[in-house]
Structures are given as structure tokens and as C-alpha cells.
């Protein structure tokens, strides 16, 4: 589980266990020319990152969980903590999901949300169980797209929240309904990842994505103390809890090391570090001097006084990431990121998953690729899953329990998936994914770029948040031999790949996981597989900090599409033959630019996508004609037509003639 929880963003995935395909659905494929709607890909799931327990509510203990949605709104689910029965589901307008759920002393539930769309931003909601109503408090801090965490003061008068991308803290006054921007506890950090409030009102803010420091603040937001982490590396103070005189902090590093530090607030020092802690919270399972958390997917008791851990044998908590919430008598209640509720009876030392129902929400299409069977495959965002569309019959199929695929490609008659986090490469067997390798130890997360390269499957990656320098990898399925070249272009991520005659061509982004570019331009490079050398590198579009998709035309030249330009190159020398700007791009304002483009050659024209728009491009004049917007992904299938997506929606553009 270390790999699964080592990176933020995202975050949560389903364990790649045997994936039972859902019953196929079929609608006759369209005929005619031009743009046509194919409905939605059957990607659904109940991903619940943010959950909380109210064990003392008068009508019985409740579990509150927010189910994320591709295009919104996210849904707050209310369930009975004893038997998992669904009490209510309430929409959270303009929210796509939440990591941040907290219960107030008056039993109100506060939810912090995320949505990067203009006008949406990170918002705060309040649910009142007595009236079964959700009200929106508003945008917490203008410009902050993500509320990662919320915590309620002991008197219930204040709700604190932490945000990104500017790493800010806010206070919401319950009586007046007003927000106060308390600024950045640690200027320069991007995330206030988690919060805890002590009995004296001190606010503890866990920071990331580099320093992993914890900042102690007064209720008014004044910094009292900055606590350095007890471990080395870059990452986040990911989970923060106050338990008696102890501050418990789970650190997640860019090298996939998850440790829990135990800090004595009276003595002002760290007293212990517990390795391999994978819980999504470290304070929810406290009982007396025992902290109940997960290590290596197994429930474990940690004794605060003796500093000892005891494995409890419970591992079947519902897959995904486990979150201990609290105790109902002798029974520990928790959730999995798959939406399931689990219970562990400390008397019998037995655990179980409680049968429960949350309504599955649509999942955004994260990636698309053509399979060896000619079908269009689509990977789901966050919850994951894999779907397929048969272009000849219109049949759609869906397999859950597949992680978030960033790249999909066919190599030598088999389908391969590049899965986040940990840059894991899987072979798809038709029933379940089989993991071949992971680059988590290389600080890698996102294998966007994948291409069949002779005997090898080639892939390029973006590093974890807080790290720099991507990887060019080569994997030989016949022998299992793997070549890993990190920083082949120092500091750059590899976001596009093409292959011809023993040479892998790569396109880079100057952005990695640090929230800023590390160069003044992005490059195309040529890597000779046999000699393990870079033949040349060049910046085809000066000033562009990320390139994107690259491919060959029928004349043997290499082409690429960037967010604001198209270019043609001589693959032998790297000389740029032609470039043409198709629109402007605000490079100066970007904190990350990875993969946003597509380029295909077909029927005598170039077909390209960037900045949410798809185009037909005249290959002689490089004149752009927009064919459709908004779209997120585009590819050409073997039937000679384009397939496109936006959120969960799926389309085709029928190319007729030449």
C-alpha cells in the first residue's frame, strides 16, 4: 500500500485484483460524417476520499462520505455506522469531490471541496442532520481550487481549512458566516495538507509538497512554532492528529516512504518514528494508549507509551485505502476509499466489511488507446476502471478494480496500461491487470507516454509531486529486462514518445512535481536503443515549456503538437523544418503542464487537439480549422475515424473522403 498512498493527487485507486466485467451494452455505431455523440463510457465508481464518523448522534452513529463525480456534483452520503444502511445522499453543488469532512460538536458536518473550473474553486459546505439540508458557505479563498482538509475548533465556533495551490489557511466563523484568509503558514509551500486543532485551540498545519513541516498557530492564525520533520526527504505532513499530549503526523515522501512521527507536545520533541504507516488518518483509531492504524494493508495497534506495534491480522477492509474513524463500544469503524464500511471487533479480534450502498458516480475518462482487438479502451480518473468500445458493433464494456491509467498502448498483440501512482506498468490479460514493474523507487508517478518500440515497450513518466526529473523506460516482455534512464534530459518530464528504426523519440515538459518549470524550453530528443545514447536534442518551439504528443507522417518526418504550436522535424538531425502557432498559451502563469495535446495523420490531413479544441490542419499551409470543442482527449481508431472525450462523455468525429 506504500505505493498507493505515496502521491497526492490524487490519490486513491482500486487494488488491481481480478476484475469482473460488467454486462456489455450496445448501440449501433453511427454512420455519416462529422461529429456525433456516443453517450458516455460506462466508467462509474464510488470513490470516497473524505469521510468522518459521528458516533454520538441522537438517532444513531453515522458515517459521512463524499463520493466524487466526473463533472459534478459530488454527493454527500449519510449512512448508519452500525449496519451501513443508506440514510440519505445530498448533492454538493459545484464540487467534484472532497478529502475534507469533519463533524462539529453540534453534529453539523463540514465539507471542503475541490474544483478547478472557473468560478467553482474550493468551497465549504455545511450539512445539518436535523433538517437533512446542505447549505453552501461559499468559496473559501478566491483562487484556491482545492480544500484539502477541514477541522473544527473544540467549541464549534470556528472551522479551519487548508488549501492548494498556494498552501493557505482559512478560518470560517460559524456565527457570522464569514471567511478569513489567514495566509500561508509556510510561504513557498503549495499545500496545507491536513489540520488538527488541540484542546487549547492551537491549530496544527501539515505542509507539503517539499518541507513536510508542521506549523503550530494560534486560533487567529499567528505562527507559534514550526516543527521540522523527524525524517529526511521531500513530501508532505499528510495526516495530522492531536491525541492527548501527543502530536501524530503521518509523512508521505516522494520516495514512497510513509512514516508516522510521534511528537511529545509537553517536551517539544519527537519521541518515535513508526515505519510503513498507510492509514488515511492516524488519530481516528485511538483508544486509550492504543493507536489503531494500517501497516502493509494490515490493521496494527501502536502503544503510545511503550512504542510497540502489534499486528492484528485484519486485512479485508474493502480494498483501496483504509481510514480508521473511531470506536462504537469495542468495535472500530472505518471506511475504504472504495466507499465500503468496515468494522473490527476488539473482543473477538475479527473484522468484516459491512454491506452498504453508495450510488456510483460518473468517472472522467483519463486516457484512451487502441487495443490489439481494434477496440477503443478508456481508463478512468481517480476511481479508475477500464472501459472498451467496439467501433464495429457499438458494444461497450466496463471492468472495475483497475487503477487510474495515464497511458494505454498496444505492443506485440497485448494491451499495456501505465498506472498512477508509482508509475506502474501493467499487462492487461482481458480479465485483470498483471503488474510488470513500478518506478515508485525512482520517485515517478505518471506514465503518460507509451509506445511500442521494436522488441520493447517504451514509456515516459512525470515524477511525483515534490520531485523533479522523469524517466525513459524500456521493458522487454519476452525477457522481463528493463532499462530505466532517469533525467535523460535533466529536470524534464517525458510526456510524448514515438519510435522508428531502433530510435525512440521523446518530447519533454520542463515541469515535474515542483509546481514550477526547471528550464526555459522543452525538448525533443532521439535515443538510440542499441547504443543507449542520446543522438540529439533540440527545442523546436522556443519559449514553449512543454511539448506534448509526437508522431511520424507518411513521408518519414516527425511532427509534434504543443499547447500553442505545431512543428515538423527532420528525425535524422533534429532540425526543425516548420512551426506554426495556432493560439496563445499563458506559460508565465502555469504551475504544471503535462499532457494536453494529440496529433494524428489521416485522409491527407493532420488532426490535432490542444487546449480543449480539436482541429483539422492543412499539412501544406498549416492552417487550422476547428472541428469541435470542448474535448479533452482524441485518438484515431483503426476504422479511420476520430474518438474524443470530455469528462465522462464519449464522441466520434467521422472522417469522410480525403
XYZ file of C-alpha atoms in Angstrom:
658
model
C 0.000 0.000 0.000
C 3.006 2.298 0.323
C 2.969 2.862 -3.403
C -0.721 3.682 -3.423
C -0.509 6.416 -0.836
C 2.789 7.963 -1.751
C 1.367 10.648 -4.016
C -1.304 13.271 -3.660
C -3.298 13.833 -6.266
C -4.806 12.128 -6.473
C -4.662 9.863 -4.692
C -6.916 6.941 -4.458
C -7.150 3.876 -6.631
C -8.676 0.460 -6.573
C -6.417 -2.505 -5.974
C -5.703 -4.335 -9.242
C -7.496 -7.532 -8.222
C -9.443 -9.819 -10.570
C -11.774 -7.504 -12.485
C -15.193 -8.871 -13.330
C -16.503 -7.210 -16.469
C -19.902 -5.602 -16.180
C -22.546 -6.742 -18.633
C -21.914 -5.150 -22.035
C -24.213 -2.566 -23.518
C -24.598 -1.980 -27.216
C -25.903 0.703 -29.537
C -25.379 0.547 -33.274
C -22.382 2.700 -34.257
C -23.237 5.896 -36.096
C -23.000 6.433 -39.827
C -22.442 9.572 -41.825
C -19.770 12.224 -41.460
C -18.698 14.719 -38.824
C -19.215 14.975 -35.080
C -21.555 12.551 -33.313
C -22.313 11.831 -29.661
C -21.724 8.270 -28.422
C -23.146 8.914 -24.943
C -20.903 8.064 -22.014
C -18.257 5.450 -21.443
C -19.506 3.062 -18.717
C -16.957 4.220 -16.134
C -18.571 4.527 -12.705
C -17.383 4.244 -9.133
C -17.890 5.274 -5.537
C -14.600 6.885 -4.573
C -14.804 8.362 -1.096
C -11.621 10.148 -0.100
C -13.250 12.282 2.602
C -15.159 10.521 5.401
C -15.988 11.169 9.063
C -17.837 9.471 11.932
C -20.388 10.988 14.298
C -20.644 8.289 16.935
C -22.921 10.211 19.349
C -25.700 11.448 17.061
C -29.050 11.015 18.811
C -30.609 8.878 16.079
C -27.627 6.555 15.977
C -23.985 6.756 14.859
C -23.424 7.942 11.310
C -20.716 7.735 8.696
C -20.472 10.707 6.330
C -18.718 10.099 2.995
C -18.326 12.244 -0.118
C -18.473 10.397 -3.448
C -16.537 12.157 -6.202
C -18.045 12.779 -9.642
C -16.503 13.407 -13.051
C -18.394 16.566 -13.942
C -20.185 17.058 -10.652
C -21.842 17.477 -8.396
C -20.157 15.352 -5.756
C -22.542 13.683 -3.325
C -22.526 13.557 0.488
C -23.633 10.098 1.595
C -25.125 9.577 5.056
C -25.033 6.006 6.386
C -25.756 4.181 9.627
C -22.381 3.259 11.098
C -23.774 0.070 12.622
C -25.149 -1.697 9.567
C -24.070 0.524 6.656
C -27.632 1.281 5.584
C -28.016 4.380 3.432
C -29.915 7.202 5.116
C -29.520 9.980 2.558
C -27.430 11.280 -0.339
C -27.216 15.028 -0.879
C -25.586 16.873 -3.769
C -22.776 19.390 -3.199
C -23.206 21.973 -5.989
C -20.037 22.924 -7.936
C -17.976 20.302 -6.076
C -16.219 17.449 -7.861
C -15.211 15.661 -4.673
C -13.734 16.060 -1.212
C -10.915 14.905 1.044
C -12.145 17.136 3.840
C -15.061 16.067 6.066
C -15.382 16.953 9.762
C -18.140 16.736 12.394
C -18.792 19.661 14.743
C -19.784 19.336 18.420
C -23.337 20.329 17.431
C -23.360 17.412 14.920
C -23.162 19.669 11.883
C -20.957 18.248 9.129
C -18.484 20.474 7.276
C -17.165 19.524 3.850
C -14.337 21.192 1.931
C -14.414 20.551 -1.819
C -12.309 20.871 -4.955
C -12.966 22.075 -8.493
C -10.508 23.950 -10.709
C -13.177 25.214 -13.106
C -13.507 28.983 -13.359
C -15.979 30.247 -10.774
C -16.111 26.945 -8.888
C -12.923 26.770 -6.766
C -12.595 25.136 -3.348
C -15.815 25.617 -1.398
C -17.087 24.914 2.090
C -20.439 23.211 2.739
C -22.452 22.546 5.897
C -24.841 19.643 6.378
C -27.350 19.813 9.255
C -28.686 16.325 10.070
C -31.733 17.560 11.990
C -33.108 19.195 8.854
C -31.302 16.954 6.341
C -30.106 20.013 4.415
C -26.887 21.129 2.744
C -26.001 24.805 2.623
C -23.016 26.329 0.866
C -20.829 28.687 2.869
C -19.039 29.804 -0.304
C -15.558 29.929 -1.818
C -13.046 29.643 0.996
C -10.253 31.703 -0.614
C -10.577 33.088 -4.147
C -8.047 31.416 -6.441
C -7.603 28.342 -4.245
C -9.043 25.391 -6.139
C -8.702 22.659 -3.514
C -9.723 22.498 0.142
C -7.670 19.527 1.344
C -8.685 19.492 4.971
C -11.138 20.968 7.470
C -11.015 20.866 11.264
C -13.468 22.251 13.819
C -12.414 24.105 16.963
C -13.305 22.425 20.294
C -16.097 24.956 20.937
C -17.542 24.516 17.457
C -17.371 28.237 16.681
C -14.638 28.059 14.059
C -13.924 25.819 11.100
C -10.362 25.845 9.773
C -9.364 24.718 6.298
C -6.170 24.166 4.330
C -5.834 24.704 0.600
C -3.768 24.465 -2.544
C -2.198 25.595 -4.841
C -0.932 28.397 -2.583
C -0.764 26.497 0.704
C -3.138 28.755 2.614
C -5.093 28.509 5.855
C -8.584 29.935 6.343
C -10.976 30.345 9.240
C -14.764 30.219 8.883
C -16.747 31.898 11.661
C -19.880 29.805 12.159
C -21.932 32.582 13.780
C -21.261 35.284 11.178
C -20.731 33.032 8.167
C -17.550 34.909 7.248
C -14.252 33.591 5.914
C -10.873 34.960 6.994
C -7.818 34.303 4.846
C -5.073 33.568 7.393
C -2.375 33.442 4.721
C 0.299 30.834 4.073
C 1.641 29.255 7.294
C 4.840 28.404 5.452
C 5.332 30.688 2.424
C 6.532 28.818 -0.642
C 4.742 25.573 0.133
C 1.852 24.601 -2.132
C -0.254 22.532 0.265
C -1.776 22.758 3.679
C -2.415 19.037 3.507
C -4.001 18.339 6.893
C -5.076 20.132 10.059
C -5.699 19.296 13.691
C -6.921 21.544 16.498
C -5.769 20.965 20.069
C -7.955 21.381 23.163
C -6.311 24.760 23.795
C -7.281 25.950 20.306
C -3.809 25.599 18.770
C -4.034 24.808 15.079
C -1.510 22.343 13.665
C -0.997 22.558 9.893
C 0.749 19.793 7.968
C 2.628 21.241 4.991
C 3.838 19.947 1.570
C 4.915 19.163 -1.073
C 8.554 19.579 -0.053
C 9.332 20.501 3.557
C 6.948 18.149 5.464
C 6.967 20.645 8.319
C 4.147 21.131 10.807
C 3.248 24.699 11.731
C 1.602 25.416 15.092
C -0.605 28.517 15.002
C -2.807 30.493 17.353
C -6.571 30.427 16.715
C -6.091 33.774 14.957
C -3.504 32.299 12.572
C -0.293 33.654 14.118
C 2.645 31.253 13.838
C 3.747 29.951 17.228
C 6.235 27.308 16.159
C 7.495 25.477 13.082
C 8.205 21.801 13.771
C 10.760 20.145 11.493
C 10.070 16.536 10.464
C 11.970 13.667 12.117
C 12.789 12.132 8.721
C 14.684 13.297 5.657
C 13.326 13.855 2.176
C 10.652 15.788 0.345
C 6.923 15.292 0.654
C 4.014 16.106 2.918
C 2.946 16.115 6.505
C -0.002 14.195 5.121
C -2.093 13.338 8.208
C -2.032 15.303 11.442
C -3.823 14.451 14.717
C -3.603 15.535 18.344
C -4.049 12.710 20.858
C -3.644 13.811 24.459
C -0.144 15.213 24.803
C 0.952 13.673 21.511
C 1.006 15.114 18.034
C 0.793 12.279 15.497
C 1.950 13.022 11.957
C 1.998 10.618 9.026
C 4.585 11.702 6.465
C 4.386 10.734 2.797
C 7.610 11.234 0.862
C 8.332 11.387 -2.840
C 10.261 8.116 -2.469
C 7.100 6.325 -1.265
C 8.229 6.137 2.362
C 5.296 6.565 4.762
C 6.307 7.086 8.396
C 4.348 8.250 11.432
C 6.137 10.595 13.794
C 5.159 10.799 17.470
C 5.800 14.263 18.912
C 5.534 14.986 22.648
C 3.880 18.405 22.937
C 4.986 18.830 26.563
C 8.622 18.002 25.900
C 8.668 19.671 22.494
C 10.437 16.834 20.691
C 9.872 13.753 18.554
C 9.894 10.573 20.632
C 9.353 7.897 17.997
C 9.048 7.190 14.274
C 6.865 4.292 13.133
C 7.634 2.970 9.657
C 5.243 1.954 6.866
C 2.053 3.582 8.097
C -0.586 3.534 5.390
C -3.770 4.752 7.076
C -5.514 7.786 5.626
C -5.765 9.040 9.192
C -3.692 8.245 12.271
C -5.895 9.652 15.032
C -9.255 8.147 14.128
C -8.408 4.778 15.641
C -7.168 5.941 19.045
C -8.416 4.068 22.112
C -6.698 4.762 25.397
C -2.967 4.486 24.778
C -3.522 2.457 21.630
C -3.409 3.953 18.145
C -5.030 1.662 15.570
C -3.638 2.123 12.080
C -2.692 0.176 8.971
C 0.775 -1.116 8.116
C 1.181 -3.025 4.872
C -2.600 -3.386 4.500
C -2.947 -4.924 7.970
C -4.611 -3.341 10.993
C -1.986 -2.708 13.672
C -2.088 -1.403 17.238
C 0.630 1.028 18.278
C 1.153 1.580 22.021
C 1.867 5.266 22.633
C 3.526 4.680 25.996
C 5.683 1.663 25.104
C 6.326 2.496 21.467
C 5.442 -1.021 20.326
C 3.333 -2.276 17.449
C 1.139 -5.386 17.360
C -0.285 -6.841 14.150
C -3.980 -7.729 14.474
C -4.486 -9.910 11.408
C -7.297 -7.888 9.829
C -6.674 -7.119 6.143
C -10.043 -7.428 4.385
C -11.282 -3.847 4.730
C -12.753 -3.375 1.249
C -9.701 -2.508 -0.884
C -8.320 0.901 -1.799
C -7.042 2.997 1.097
C -8.215 2.402 4.680
C -9.343 5.149 7.047
C -9.989 4.273 10.726
C -12.719 6.620 12.006
C -13.480 5.768 15.645
C -14.998 3.371 18.133
C -18.549 2.195 18.787
C -18.028 0.442 22.093
C -15.483 -2.304 21.441
C -15.832 -2.067 17.658
C -13.563 0.067 15.494
C -15.351 1.540 12.479
C -13.627 2.711 9.331
C -14.007 3.158 5.608
C -12.161 2.231 2.450
C -11.665 4.630 -0.436
C -13.902 2.310 -2.466
C -16.862 3.542 -0.391
C -17.128 0.463 1.811
C -17.511 0.480 5.605
C -15.507 -1.977 7.702
C -15.676 -2.965 11.373
C -13.153 -4.605 13.695
C -14.324 -6.193 16.976
C -11.507 -5.903 19.503
C -13.057 -8.622 21.704
C -13.193 -11.323 19.056
C -10.270 -9.880 17.048
C -12.364 -10.337 13.938
C -13.142 -7.807 11.234
C -15.639 -7.595 8.402
C -16.810 -5.423 5.548
C -20.356 -4.188 6.078
C -22.757 -4.490 3.168
C -23.547 -0.941 2.144
C -24.675 1.043 -0.868
C -23.479 4.374 -2.193
C -24.626 5.483 -5.609
C -21.769 5.165 -8.092
C -20.930 8.422 -9.797
C -19.628 9.001 -13.343
C -15.856 8.846 -13.698
C -13.943 11.104 -16.086
C -12.110 9.472 -18.965
C -8.454 9.915 -18.094
C -6.786 8.131 -21.016
C -7.629 6.414 -24.295
C -5.817 3.941 -26.508
C -6.442 1.374 -29.207
C -6.314 -2.268 -28.151
C -4.967 -5.251 -30.088
C -8.585 -6.159 -30.883
C -9.187 -2.750 -32.512
C -11.437 -1.547 -29.709
C -11.052 1.888 -28.142
C -10.060 1.479 -24.485
C -10.590 4.197 -21.881
C -9.117 4.461 -18.395
C -10.968 6.200 -15.570
C -9.763 9.058 -13.386
C -9.402 8.674 -9.624
C -11.642 5.636 -9.112
C -10.026 4.080 -12.155
C -11.680 1.275 -14.065
C -11.249 0.298 -17.685
C -13.857 0.540 -20.451
C -13.845 -0.570 -24.077
C -15.847 0.475 -27.127
C -16.191 -1.741 -30.182
C -16.188 0.563 -33.201
C -17.842 -2.066 -35.425
C -20.732 -3.125 -33.157
C -21.084 -0.187 -30.758
C -20.731 -2.542 -27.781
C -19.346 -1.047 -24.548
C -17.821 -2.989 -21.655
C -16.555 -1.993 -18.223
C -14.086 -3.577 -15.806
C -13.814 -2.068 -12.302
C -10.852 -2.624 -9.974
C -8.290 -1.221 -12.397
C -6.218 1.753 -11.247
C -6.050 5.191 -12.856
C -4.449 4.587 -16.257
C -2.411 7.533 -17.517
C -1.292 5.733 -20.684
C -2.738 2.912 -22.812
C -0.929 1.240 -25.717
C -0.761 -1.994 -27.712
C 2.577 -3.789 -28.044
C 3.049 -7.090 -29.871
C -0.598 -8.063 -29.652
C -1.133 -7.190 -25.987
C -2.588 -4.193 -24.182
C -0.449 -2.336 -21.651
C -1.506 0.206 -19.040
C 0.622 2.872 -17.347
C -0.995 3.394 -13.941
C -0.785 6.155 -11.318
C 0.614 6.424 -8.672
C 4.061 4.891 -8.612
C 4.349 4.741 -12.434
C 3.261 1.110 -12.501
C 3.187 -0.772 -15.791
C 0.561 -3.487 -16.251
C -0.213 -6.051 -18.892
C -3.959 -6.411 -19.450
C -4.989 -10.048 -19.701
C -8.610 -9.404 -20.652
C -9.839 -10.144 -17.138
C -7.404 -8.366 -14.833
C -4.209 -6.326 -14.924
C -0.877 -8.025 -14.199
C 1.779 -5.730 -12.752
C 5.124 -5.885 -14.529
C 7.078 -3.164 -12.762
C 6.887 0.039 -10.775
C 9.073 3.147 -10.721
C 7.989 4.361 -7.307
C 11.559 3.983 -6.020
C 12.601 6.368 -8.807
C 10.131 8.989 -7.489
C 7.922 8.533 -10.553
C 4.130 8.700 -10.707
C 2.553 9.239 -14.127
C 3.414 7.141 -17.213
C 1.533 9.296 -19.728
C 3.733 8.435 -22.713
C 3.802 4.862 -24.027
C 4.792 3.446 -27.427
C 5.610 0.090 -28.995
C 9.344 0.249 -29.770
C 10.522 -2.853 -31.606
C 11.107 -5.567 -29.021
C 10.462 -3.113 -26.215
C 7.553 -1.358 -24.636
C 8.795 2.208 -24.136
C 7.322 4.604 -21.591
C 7.993 8.110 -20.335
C 6.992 9.485 -16.950
C 6.272 12.545 -14.841
C 7.751 12.427 -11.314
C 5.886 12.596 -8.049
C 4.787 15.889 -6.582
C 7.808 17.351 -4.823
C 10.308 15.659 -7.171
C 11.950 16.545 -10.485
C 13.230 14.522 -13.406
C 11.203 11.965 -15.359
C 12.180 8.543 -16.676
C 12.539 6.995 -20.106
C 11.920 3.277 -19.628
C 12.212 0.231 -21.885
C 10.641 -3.100 -20.978
C 11.094 -6.349 -22.918
C 8.031 -8.575 -22.252
C 9.867 -11.639 -23.540
C 12.743 -11.443 -21.065
C 11.463 -9.062 -18.395
C 14.596 -6.949 -18.882
C 14.060 -3.287 -18.038
C 16.137 -0.225 -18.866
C 15.470 2.887 -16.776
C 17.018 6.230 -17.704
C 16.071 8.982 -15.268
C 16.887 12.592 -16.067
C 17.837 11.729 -19.629
C 17.018 15.418 -20.123
C 17.884 16.797 -16.661
C 14.880 18.050 -14.710
C 12.417 17.291 -17.515
C 9.373 15.025 -17.594
C 8.813 12.853 -20.665
C 5.283 13.329 -21.969
C 5.387 12.171 -25.611
C 7.017 9.233 -27.408
C 7.401 7.958 -30.979
C 9.514 5.152 -32.434
C 11.161 4.286 -35.752
C 14.083 2.096 -36.840
C 15.694 1.477 -33.466
C 15.313 5.031 -32.178
C 12.886 6.256 -29.511
C 11.950 9.918 -29.893
C 10.804 11.758 -26.788
C 9.074 15.070 -26.083
C 9.522 16.716 -22.709
C 7.963 19.123 -20.260
C 10.056 21.452 -18.125
C 7.512 20.852 -15.365
C 7.769 17.964 -12.930
C 6.330 17.814 -9.440
C 7.705 21.054 -8.021
C 4.996 23.426 -9.197
C 7.370 25.428 -11.399
C 9.363 24.938 -14.613
C 13.009 23.957 -14.311
C 14.063 25.173 -17.752
C 13.276 27.886 -20.283
C 12.217 25.473 -23.035
C 11.061 21.900 -23.630
C 12.924 19.468 -25.894
C 12.570 16.701 -28.417
C 15.343 14.106 -28.198
C 16.399 10.970 -30.093
C 17.505 7.939 -28.050
C 19.321 5.097 -29.803
C 18.185 1.848 -28.171
C 21.144 -0.269 -29.285
C 23.852 2.127 -28.095
C 21.913 3.504 -25.103
C 22.795 7.060 -26.128
C 21.037 10.321 -26.929
C 21.783 11.167 -30.565
C 20.456 14.721 -30.387
C 18.125 17.047 -28.525
C 16.605 20.328 -29.616
C 13.956 22.855 -28.576
C 11.668 23.014 -31.638
C 9.437 25.786 -30.262
C 11.473 28.368 -28.302
C 9.594 29.565 -25.232
C 7.267 26.569 -25.029
C 7.830 24.918 -21.651
C 6.002 21.696 -22.552
C 5.587 19.982 -25.887
C 3.214 17.011 -25.983
C 2.228 14.314 -28.467
C 4.626 13.436 -31.319
C 4.184 11.148 -34.318
C 5.560 10.349 -37.777
C 3.921 11.247 -41.062
C 3.892 9.086 -44.202
C 6.993 10.877 -45.511
C 9.138 9.947 -42.524
C 9.179 13.339 -40.798
C 8.496 13.792 -37.083
C 5.641 16.070 -36.015
C 4.532 17.420 -32.680
C 1.659 19.358 -31.170
C 2.147 21.691 -28.222
C -0.486 23.739 -26.362
C 0.185 26.658 -28.731
C 2.135 25.387 -31.767
C 2.596 22.625 -34.303
C 6.051 21.644 -35.556
C 7.739 19.406 -38.138
C 11.264 17.989 -37.691
C 13.929 16.008 -39.520
C 14.338 12.907 -37.312
C 17.878 12.266 -38.557
C 19.294 15.579 -37.353
C 16.682 17.112 -35.068
C 16.460 20.154 -37.299
C 13.140 21.966 -37.095
C 11.639 22.243 -40.570
C 8.452 24.188 -39.843
C 6.481 25.614 -36.948
C 3.142 27.383 -36.764
C 1.442 28.986 -33.785
C -2.226 28.089 -33.544
C -3.112 30.055 -30.391
C -1.587 31.716 -27.341
C -0.764 29.976 -24.086
C -0.157 31.628 -20.662
C 3.170 29.963 -19.894
C 4.124 32.540 -17.262
C 1.152 31.605 -15.076
C 1.485 27.813 -15.117
C 2.462 25.608 -12.177
C 2.308 22.376 -14.190
C 1.843 21.494 -17.858
C 1.983 17.826 -18.737
C -0.045 16.171 -21.466
C -2.671 18.342 -23.180
C -2.274 17.528 -26.878
C -2.865 14.907 -29.564
C -1.782 14.648 -33.210
C -2.751 12.151 -35.933
C -2.281 11.848 -39.717
C -5.177 10.544 -41.788
C -7.008 11.124 -45.060
C -4.487 13.645 -46.362
C -4.706 15.929 -43.336
C -3.393 16.447 -39.817
C -5.874 16.033 -36.972
C -4.827 17.709 -33.752
C -6.094 18.636 -30.313
C -4.922 21.242 -27.789
C -6.446 23.482 -25.116
C -9.788 21.707 -25.299
C -10.198 22.130 -29.069
C -9.862 19.653 -31.949
C -8.707 20.754 -35.396
C -8.222 19.684 -38.962
C -4.870 21.060 -40.156
C -3.816 21.541 -43.748
C -0.417 19.847 -43.906
C 0.889 22.157 -46.644
C -0.213 25.544 -45.265
C -0.536 24.522 -41.587
C -3.843 26.381 -41.486
C -6.054 25.285 -38.585
C -9.797 24.651 -38.888
C -11.575 23.941 -35.618
C -13.897 20.940 -35.811
C -15.195 20.662 -32.229
C -14.835 21.975 -28.703
C -14.630 21.325 -25.797
C -12.783 18.000 -25.787
C -10.103 16.581 -23.511
C -8.757 13.528 -25.357
C -8.551 12.473 -29.006
C -7.285 9.443 -30.895
C -7.669 7.774 -34.287
C -9.032 4.226 -34.327
C -8.425 1.524 -36.964
C -11.825 2.253 -38.514
C -10.368 5.565 -39.768
C -12.390 7.837 -37.506
C -11.549 10.024 -34.512
C -12.742 9.277 -30.977
C -12.902 12.047 -28.397
C -13.885 12.546 -24.776
C -14.820 15.231 -22.301
C -15.305 14.308 -18.648
C -17.324 11.066 -18.838
C -18.736 11.872 -22.278
C -17.630 9.994 -25.401
C -17.830 11.162 -29.034
C -16.721 10.357 -32.545
C -15.774 12.545 -35.462
C -16.438 10.631 -38.663
C -13.794 11.388 -41.289
C -15.200 11.023 -44.786
C -13.252 11.485 -48.015
C -9.721 12.857 -48.208
